PDB file of C-alpha atoms in Angstrom:
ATOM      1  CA  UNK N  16      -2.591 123.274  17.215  1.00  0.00           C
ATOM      2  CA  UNK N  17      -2.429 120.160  19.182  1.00  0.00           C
ATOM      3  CA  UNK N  18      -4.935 118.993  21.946  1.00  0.00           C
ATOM      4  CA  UNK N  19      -2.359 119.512  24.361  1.00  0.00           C
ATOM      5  CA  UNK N  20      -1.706 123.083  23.626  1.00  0.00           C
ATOM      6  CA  UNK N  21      -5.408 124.019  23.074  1.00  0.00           C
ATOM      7  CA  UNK N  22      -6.034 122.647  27.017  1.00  0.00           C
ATOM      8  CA  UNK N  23      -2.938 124.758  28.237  1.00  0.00           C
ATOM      9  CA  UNK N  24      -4.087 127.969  26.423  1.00  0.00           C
ATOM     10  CA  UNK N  25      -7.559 127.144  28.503  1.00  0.00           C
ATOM     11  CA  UNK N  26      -5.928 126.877  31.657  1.00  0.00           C
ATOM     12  CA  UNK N  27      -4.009 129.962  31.446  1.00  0.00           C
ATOM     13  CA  UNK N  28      -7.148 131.961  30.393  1.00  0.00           C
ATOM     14  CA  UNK N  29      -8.500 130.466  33.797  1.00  0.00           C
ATOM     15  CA  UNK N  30      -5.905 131.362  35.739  1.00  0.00           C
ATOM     16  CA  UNK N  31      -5.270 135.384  34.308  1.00  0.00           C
ATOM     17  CA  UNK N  32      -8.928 135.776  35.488  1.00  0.00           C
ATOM     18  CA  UNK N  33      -8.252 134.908  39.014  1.00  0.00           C
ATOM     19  CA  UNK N  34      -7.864 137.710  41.306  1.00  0.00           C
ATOM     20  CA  UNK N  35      -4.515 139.267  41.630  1.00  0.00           C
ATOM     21  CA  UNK N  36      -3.965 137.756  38.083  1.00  0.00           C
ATOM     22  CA  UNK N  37      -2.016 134.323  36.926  1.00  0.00           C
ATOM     23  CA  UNK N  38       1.731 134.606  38.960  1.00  0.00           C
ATOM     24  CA  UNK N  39       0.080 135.445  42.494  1.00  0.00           C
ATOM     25  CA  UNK N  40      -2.722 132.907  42.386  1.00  0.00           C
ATOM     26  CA  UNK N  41      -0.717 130.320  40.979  1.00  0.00           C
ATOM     27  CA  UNK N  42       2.569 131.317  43.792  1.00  0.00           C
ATOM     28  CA  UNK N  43      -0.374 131.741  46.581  1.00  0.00           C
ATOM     29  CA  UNK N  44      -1.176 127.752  45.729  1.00  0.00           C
ATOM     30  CA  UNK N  45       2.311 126.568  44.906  1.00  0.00           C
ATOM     31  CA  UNK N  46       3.692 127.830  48.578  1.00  0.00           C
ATOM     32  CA  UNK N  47       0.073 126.323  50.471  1.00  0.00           C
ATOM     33  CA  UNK N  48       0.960 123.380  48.688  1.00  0.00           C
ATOM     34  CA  UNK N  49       4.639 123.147  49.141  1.00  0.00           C
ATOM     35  CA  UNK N  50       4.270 124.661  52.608  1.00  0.00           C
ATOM     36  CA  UNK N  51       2.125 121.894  54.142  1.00  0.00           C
ATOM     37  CA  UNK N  52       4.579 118.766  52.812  1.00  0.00           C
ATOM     38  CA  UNK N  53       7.594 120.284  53.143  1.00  0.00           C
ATOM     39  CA  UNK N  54       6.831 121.368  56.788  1.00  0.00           C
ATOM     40  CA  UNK N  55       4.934 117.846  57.682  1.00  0.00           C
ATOM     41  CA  UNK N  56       8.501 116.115  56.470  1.00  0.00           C
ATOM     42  CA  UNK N  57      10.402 118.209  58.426  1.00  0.00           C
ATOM     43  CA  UNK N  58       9.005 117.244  61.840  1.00  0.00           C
ATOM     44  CA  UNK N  59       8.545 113.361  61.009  1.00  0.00           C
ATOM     45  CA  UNK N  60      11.989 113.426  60.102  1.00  0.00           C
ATOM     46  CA  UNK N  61      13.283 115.612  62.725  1.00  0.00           C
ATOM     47  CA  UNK N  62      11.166 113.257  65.389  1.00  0.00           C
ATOM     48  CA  UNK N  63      12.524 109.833  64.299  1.00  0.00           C
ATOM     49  CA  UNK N  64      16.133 111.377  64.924  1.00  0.00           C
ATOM     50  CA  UNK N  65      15.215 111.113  68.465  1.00  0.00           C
ATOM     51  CA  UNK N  66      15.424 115.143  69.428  1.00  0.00           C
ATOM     52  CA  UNK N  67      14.137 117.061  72.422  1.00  0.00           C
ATOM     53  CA  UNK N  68      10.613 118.614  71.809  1.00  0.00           C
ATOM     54  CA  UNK N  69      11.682 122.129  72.218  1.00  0.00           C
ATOM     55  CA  UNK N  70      14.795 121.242  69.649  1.00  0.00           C
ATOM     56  CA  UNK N  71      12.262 119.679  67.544  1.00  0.00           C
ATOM     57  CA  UNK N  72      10.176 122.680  67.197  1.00  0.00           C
ATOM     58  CA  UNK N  73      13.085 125.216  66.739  1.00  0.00           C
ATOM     59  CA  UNK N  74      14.520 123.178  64.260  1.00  0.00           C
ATOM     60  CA  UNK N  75      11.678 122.521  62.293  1.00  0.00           C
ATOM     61  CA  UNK N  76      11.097 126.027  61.951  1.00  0.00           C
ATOM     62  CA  UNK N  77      14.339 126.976  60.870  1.00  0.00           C
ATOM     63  CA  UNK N  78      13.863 124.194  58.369  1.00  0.00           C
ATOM     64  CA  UNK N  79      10.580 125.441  56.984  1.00  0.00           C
ATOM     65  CA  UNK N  80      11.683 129.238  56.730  1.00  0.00           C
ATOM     66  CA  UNK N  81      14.733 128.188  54.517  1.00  0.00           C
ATOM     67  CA  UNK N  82      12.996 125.760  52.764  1.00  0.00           C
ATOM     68  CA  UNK N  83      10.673 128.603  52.215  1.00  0.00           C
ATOM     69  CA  UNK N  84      13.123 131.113  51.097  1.00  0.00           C
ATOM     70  CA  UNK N  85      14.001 128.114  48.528  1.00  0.00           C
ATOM     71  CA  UNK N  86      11.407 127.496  47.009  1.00  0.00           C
ATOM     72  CA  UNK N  87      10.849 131.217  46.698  1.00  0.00           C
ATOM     73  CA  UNK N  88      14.118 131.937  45.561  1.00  0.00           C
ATOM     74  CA  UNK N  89      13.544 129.286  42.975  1.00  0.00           C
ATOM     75  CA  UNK N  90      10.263 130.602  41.759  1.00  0.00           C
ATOM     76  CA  UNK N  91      11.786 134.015  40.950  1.00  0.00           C
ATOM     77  CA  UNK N  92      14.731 132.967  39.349  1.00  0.00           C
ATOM     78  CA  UNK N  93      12.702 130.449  36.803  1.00  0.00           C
ATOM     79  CA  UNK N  94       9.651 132.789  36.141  1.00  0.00           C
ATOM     80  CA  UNK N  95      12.563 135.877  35.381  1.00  0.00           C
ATOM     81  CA  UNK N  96      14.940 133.313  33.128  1.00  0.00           C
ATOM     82  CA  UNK N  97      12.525 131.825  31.615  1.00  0.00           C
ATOM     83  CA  UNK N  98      10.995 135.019  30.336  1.00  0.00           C
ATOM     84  CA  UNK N  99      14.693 136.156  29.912  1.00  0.00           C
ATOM     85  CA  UNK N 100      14.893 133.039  27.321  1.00  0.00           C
ATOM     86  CA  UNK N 101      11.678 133.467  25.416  1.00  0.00           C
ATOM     87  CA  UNK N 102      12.786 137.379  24.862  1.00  0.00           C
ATOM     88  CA  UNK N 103       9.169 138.341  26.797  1.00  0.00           C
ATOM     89  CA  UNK N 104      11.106 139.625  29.976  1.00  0.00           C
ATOM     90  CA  UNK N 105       9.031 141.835  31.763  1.00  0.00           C
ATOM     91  CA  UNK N 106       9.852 145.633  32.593  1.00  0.00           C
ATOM     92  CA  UNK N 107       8.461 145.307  35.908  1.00  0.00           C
ATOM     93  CA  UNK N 108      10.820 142.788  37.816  1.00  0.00           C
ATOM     94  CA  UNK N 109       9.035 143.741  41.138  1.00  0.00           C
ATOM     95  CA  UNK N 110       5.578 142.939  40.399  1.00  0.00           C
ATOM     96  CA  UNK N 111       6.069 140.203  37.661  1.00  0.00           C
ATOM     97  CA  UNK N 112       8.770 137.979  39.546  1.00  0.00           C
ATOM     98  CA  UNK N 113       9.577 139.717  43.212  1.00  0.00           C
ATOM     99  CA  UNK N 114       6.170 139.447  44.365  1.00  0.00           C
ATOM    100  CA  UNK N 115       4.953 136.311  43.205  1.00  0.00           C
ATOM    101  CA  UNK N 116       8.326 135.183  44.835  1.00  0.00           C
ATOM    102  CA  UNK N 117       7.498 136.928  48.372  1.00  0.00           C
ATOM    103  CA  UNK N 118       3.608 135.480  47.787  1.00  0.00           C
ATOM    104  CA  UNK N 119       4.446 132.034  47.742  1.00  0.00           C
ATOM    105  CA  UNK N 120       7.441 132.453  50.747  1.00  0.00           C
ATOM    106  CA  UNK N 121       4.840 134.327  52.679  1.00  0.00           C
ATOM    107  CA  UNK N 122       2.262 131.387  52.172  1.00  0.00           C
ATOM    108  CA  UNK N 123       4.544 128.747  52.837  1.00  0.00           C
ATOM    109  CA  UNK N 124       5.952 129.938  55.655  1.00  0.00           C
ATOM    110  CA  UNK N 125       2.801 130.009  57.127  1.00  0.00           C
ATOM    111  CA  UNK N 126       1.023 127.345  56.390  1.00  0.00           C
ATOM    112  CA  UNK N 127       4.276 125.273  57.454  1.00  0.00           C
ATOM    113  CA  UNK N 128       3.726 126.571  60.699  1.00  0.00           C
ATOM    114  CA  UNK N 129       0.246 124.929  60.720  1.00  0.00           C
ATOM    115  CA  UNK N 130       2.130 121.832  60.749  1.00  0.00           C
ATOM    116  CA  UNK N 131       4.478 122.836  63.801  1.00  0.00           C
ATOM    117  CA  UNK N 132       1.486 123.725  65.460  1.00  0.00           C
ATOM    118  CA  UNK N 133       0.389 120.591  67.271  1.00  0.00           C
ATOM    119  CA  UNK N 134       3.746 120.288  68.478  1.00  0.00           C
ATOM    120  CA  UNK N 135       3.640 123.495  70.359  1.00  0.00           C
ATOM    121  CA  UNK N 136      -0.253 121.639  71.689  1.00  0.00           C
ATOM    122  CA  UNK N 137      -0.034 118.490  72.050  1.00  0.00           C
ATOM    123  CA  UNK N 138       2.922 117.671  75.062  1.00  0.00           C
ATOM    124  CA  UNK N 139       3.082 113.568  73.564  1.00  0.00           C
ATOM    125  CA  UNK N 140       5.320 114.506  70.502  1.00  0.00           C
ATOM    126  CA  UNK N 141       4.291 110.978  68.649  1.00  0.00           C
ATOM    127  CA  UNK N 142       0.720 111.987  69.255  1.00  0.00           C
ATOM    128  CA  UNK N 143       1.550 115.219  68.136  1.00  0.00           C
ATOM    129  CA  UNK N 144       3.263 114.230  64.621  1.00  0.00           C
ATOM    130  CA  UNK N 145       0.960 111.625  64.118  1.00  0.00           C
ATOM    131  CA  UNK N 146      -1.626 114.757  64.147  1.00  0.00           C
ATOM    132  CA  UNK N 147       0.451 116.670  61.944  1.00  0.00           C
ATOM    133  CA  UNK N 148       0.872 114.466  59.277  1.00  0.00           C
ATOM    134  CA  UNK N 149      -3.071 113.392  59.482  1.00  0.00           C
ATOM    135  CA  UNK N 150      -3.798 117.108  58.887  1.00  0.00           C
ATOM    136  CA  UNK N 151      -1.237 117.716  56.728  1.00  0.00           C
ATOM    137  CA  UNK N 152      -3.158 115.082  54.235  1.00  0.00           C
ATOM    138  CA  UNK N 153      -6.887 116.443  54.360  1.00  0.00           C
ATOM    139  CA  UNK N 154      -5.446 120.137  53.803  1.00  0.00           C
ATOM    140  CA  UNK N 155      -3.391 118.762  50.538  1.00  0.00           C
ATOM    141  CA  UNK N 156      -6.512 117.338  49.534  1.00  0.00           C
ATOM    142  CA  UNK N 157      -8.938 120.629  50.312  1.00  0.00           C
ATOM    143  CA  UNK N 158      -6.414 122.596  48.704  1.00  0.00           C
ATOM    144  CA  UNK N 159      -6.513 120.324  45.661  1.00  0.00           C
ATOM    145  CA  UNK N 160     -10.135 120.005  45.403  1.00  0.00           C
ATOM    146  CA  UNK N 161     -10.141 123.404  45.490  1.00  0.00           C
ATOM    147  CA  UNK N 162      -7.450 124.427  42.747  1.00  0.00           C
ATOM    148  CA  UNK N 163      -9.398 121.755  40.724  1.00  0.00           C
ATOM    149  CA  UNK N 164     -12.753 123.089  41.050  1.00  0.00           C
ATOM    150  CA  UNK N 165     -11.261 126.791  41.025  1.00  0.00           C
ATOM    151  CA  UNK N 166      -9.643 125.948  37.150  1.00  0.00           C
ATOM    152  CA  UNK N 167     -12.851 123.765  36.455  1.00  0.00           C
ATOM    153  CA  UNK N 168     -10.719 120.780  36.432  1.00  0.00           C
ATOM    154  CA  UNK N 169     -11.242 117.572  38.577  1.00  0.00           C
ATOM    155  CA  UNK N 170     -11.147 118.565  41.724  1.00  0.00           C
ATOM    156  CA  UNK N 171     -11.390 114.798  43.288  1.00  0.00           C
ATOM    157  CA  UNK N 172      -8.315 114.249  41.000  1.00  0.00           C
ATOM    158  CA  UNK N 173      -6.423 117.024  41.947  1.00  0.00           C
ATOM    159  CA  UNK N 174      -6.799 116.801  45.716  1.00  0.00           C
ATOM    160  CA  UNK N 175      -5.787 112.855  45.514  1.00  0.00           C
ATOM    161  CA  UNK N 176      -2.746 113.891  43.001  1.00  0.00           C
ATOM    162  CA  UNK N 177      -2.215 116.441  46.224  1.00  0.00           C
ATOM    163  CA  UNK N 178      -2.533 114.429  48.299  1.00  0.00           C
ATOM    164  CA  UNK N 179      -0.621 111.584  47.236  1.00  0.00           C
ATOM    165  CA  UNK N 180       1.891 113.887  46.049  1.00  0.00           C
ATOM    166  CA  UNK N 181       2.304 114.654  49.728  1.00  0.00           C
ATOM    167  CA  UNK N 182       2.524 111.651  51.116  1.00  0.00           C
ATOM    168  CA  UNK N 183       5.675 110.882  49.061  1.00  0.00           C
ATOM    169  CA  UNK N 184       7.629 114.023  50.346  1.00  0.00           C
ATOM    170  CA  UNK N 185       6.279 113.147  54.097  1.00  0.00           C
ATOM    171  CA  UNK N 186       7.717 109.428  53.191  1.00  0.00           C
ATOM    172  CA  UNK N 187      10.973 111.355  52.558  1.00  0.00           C
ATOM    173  CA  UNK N 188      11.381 113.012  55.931  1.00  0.00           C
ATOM    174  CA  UNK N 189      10.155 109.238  57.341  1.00  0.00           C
ATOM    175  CA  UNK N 190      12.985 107.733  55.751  1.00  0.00           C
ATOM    176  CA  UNK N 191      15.608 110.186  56.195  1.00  0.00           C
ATOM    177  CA  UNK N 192      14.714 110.537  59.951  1.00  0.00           C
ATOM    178  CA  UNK N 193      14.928 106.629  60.311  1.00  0.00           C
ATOM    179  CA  UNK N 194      18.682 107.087  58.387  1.00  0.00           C
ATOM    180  CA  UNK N 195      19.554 109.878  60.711  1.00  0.00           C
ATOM    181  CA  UNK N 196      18.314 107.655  64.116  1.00  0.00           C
ATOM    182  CA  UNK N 197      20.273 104.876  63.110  1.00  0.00           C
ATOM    183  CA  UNK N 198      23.653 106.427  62.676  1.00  0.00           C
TER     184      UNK N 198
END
């Protein structure tokens, strides 16, 4: 057995020990972390395209909850094939693939809302992105740090990988709402 597999086997012994077991924790942390830099995107990009504040907001929310039932969708589907594939299918669709599905939609509908939330604040919507993106960042890295130290990993590596991971899907909304303002 390679080094590679040895570490994964590890991991996954980590992870079956958290509470709820491996498929919740690890959909709890995929929708906190999806949640926050999907939703962050969605206003920067939405804001450079030059809409009304109240737009903004309603928009961006719409945004996040299908984004949300996306990413949800697609954790379902893969965890269900995938076992499908390897012949280990489960006999319990509802608590092996449904609920780890509705955990992570749940979580990233919520946090995503956190990063609505200074725009429903903070009246100067520049001010009020600016705030959103800046908290956006340091929650990406807590929630890093934390998965790291969590799976006795490197947490300072994991909230920077986070973090950084982040700032490339914020950069995406950035450039596809300076596209959409100068059409």
């Amino acid at each position: 057995m390679d080094i590679q597999s040895q570490r994964h086997r590890t991991v996954r012994r980590r992870i079956n020990h958290k509470l709820f077991g491996a498929h919740w924790f690890v959909a709890a942390l995929e929708g906190v972390e999806g949640g926050f830099a999907i939703g962050a995107s969605i206003v920067v990009a939405l804001s450079l395209a030059g809409l009304d504040r109240h737009l903004l907001l309603i928009t961006a929310i719409i945004g996040i909850i299908v984004s949300g039932f996306n990413s949800a969708s697609v954790k379902y589907s893969s965890e269900h094939y995938l076992d499908e594939l390897d012949g280990r299918e489960k006999k319990s669709r509802l608590k092996h693939y449904f609920v780890p599905a509705a955990i992570e939609f749940t979580c990233y509908v919520a946090i995503s809302l956190l990063t609505v939330l200074p725009l429903i604040l903070i009246e100067l919507t520049h001010v009020a992105v600016a705030l959103s993106v800046l908290t956006t960042l340091i929650l990406l890295f807590i929630a890093g740090l934390l998965r790291g130290s969590m799976l006795r990993m490197n947490g300072l590596r994991d909230g920077l990988e986070t973090s950084l991971l982040g700032i490339g899907i914020i950069a995406v909304g950035l450039i596809s709402g300076l596209v959409t303002n100068s059409l």
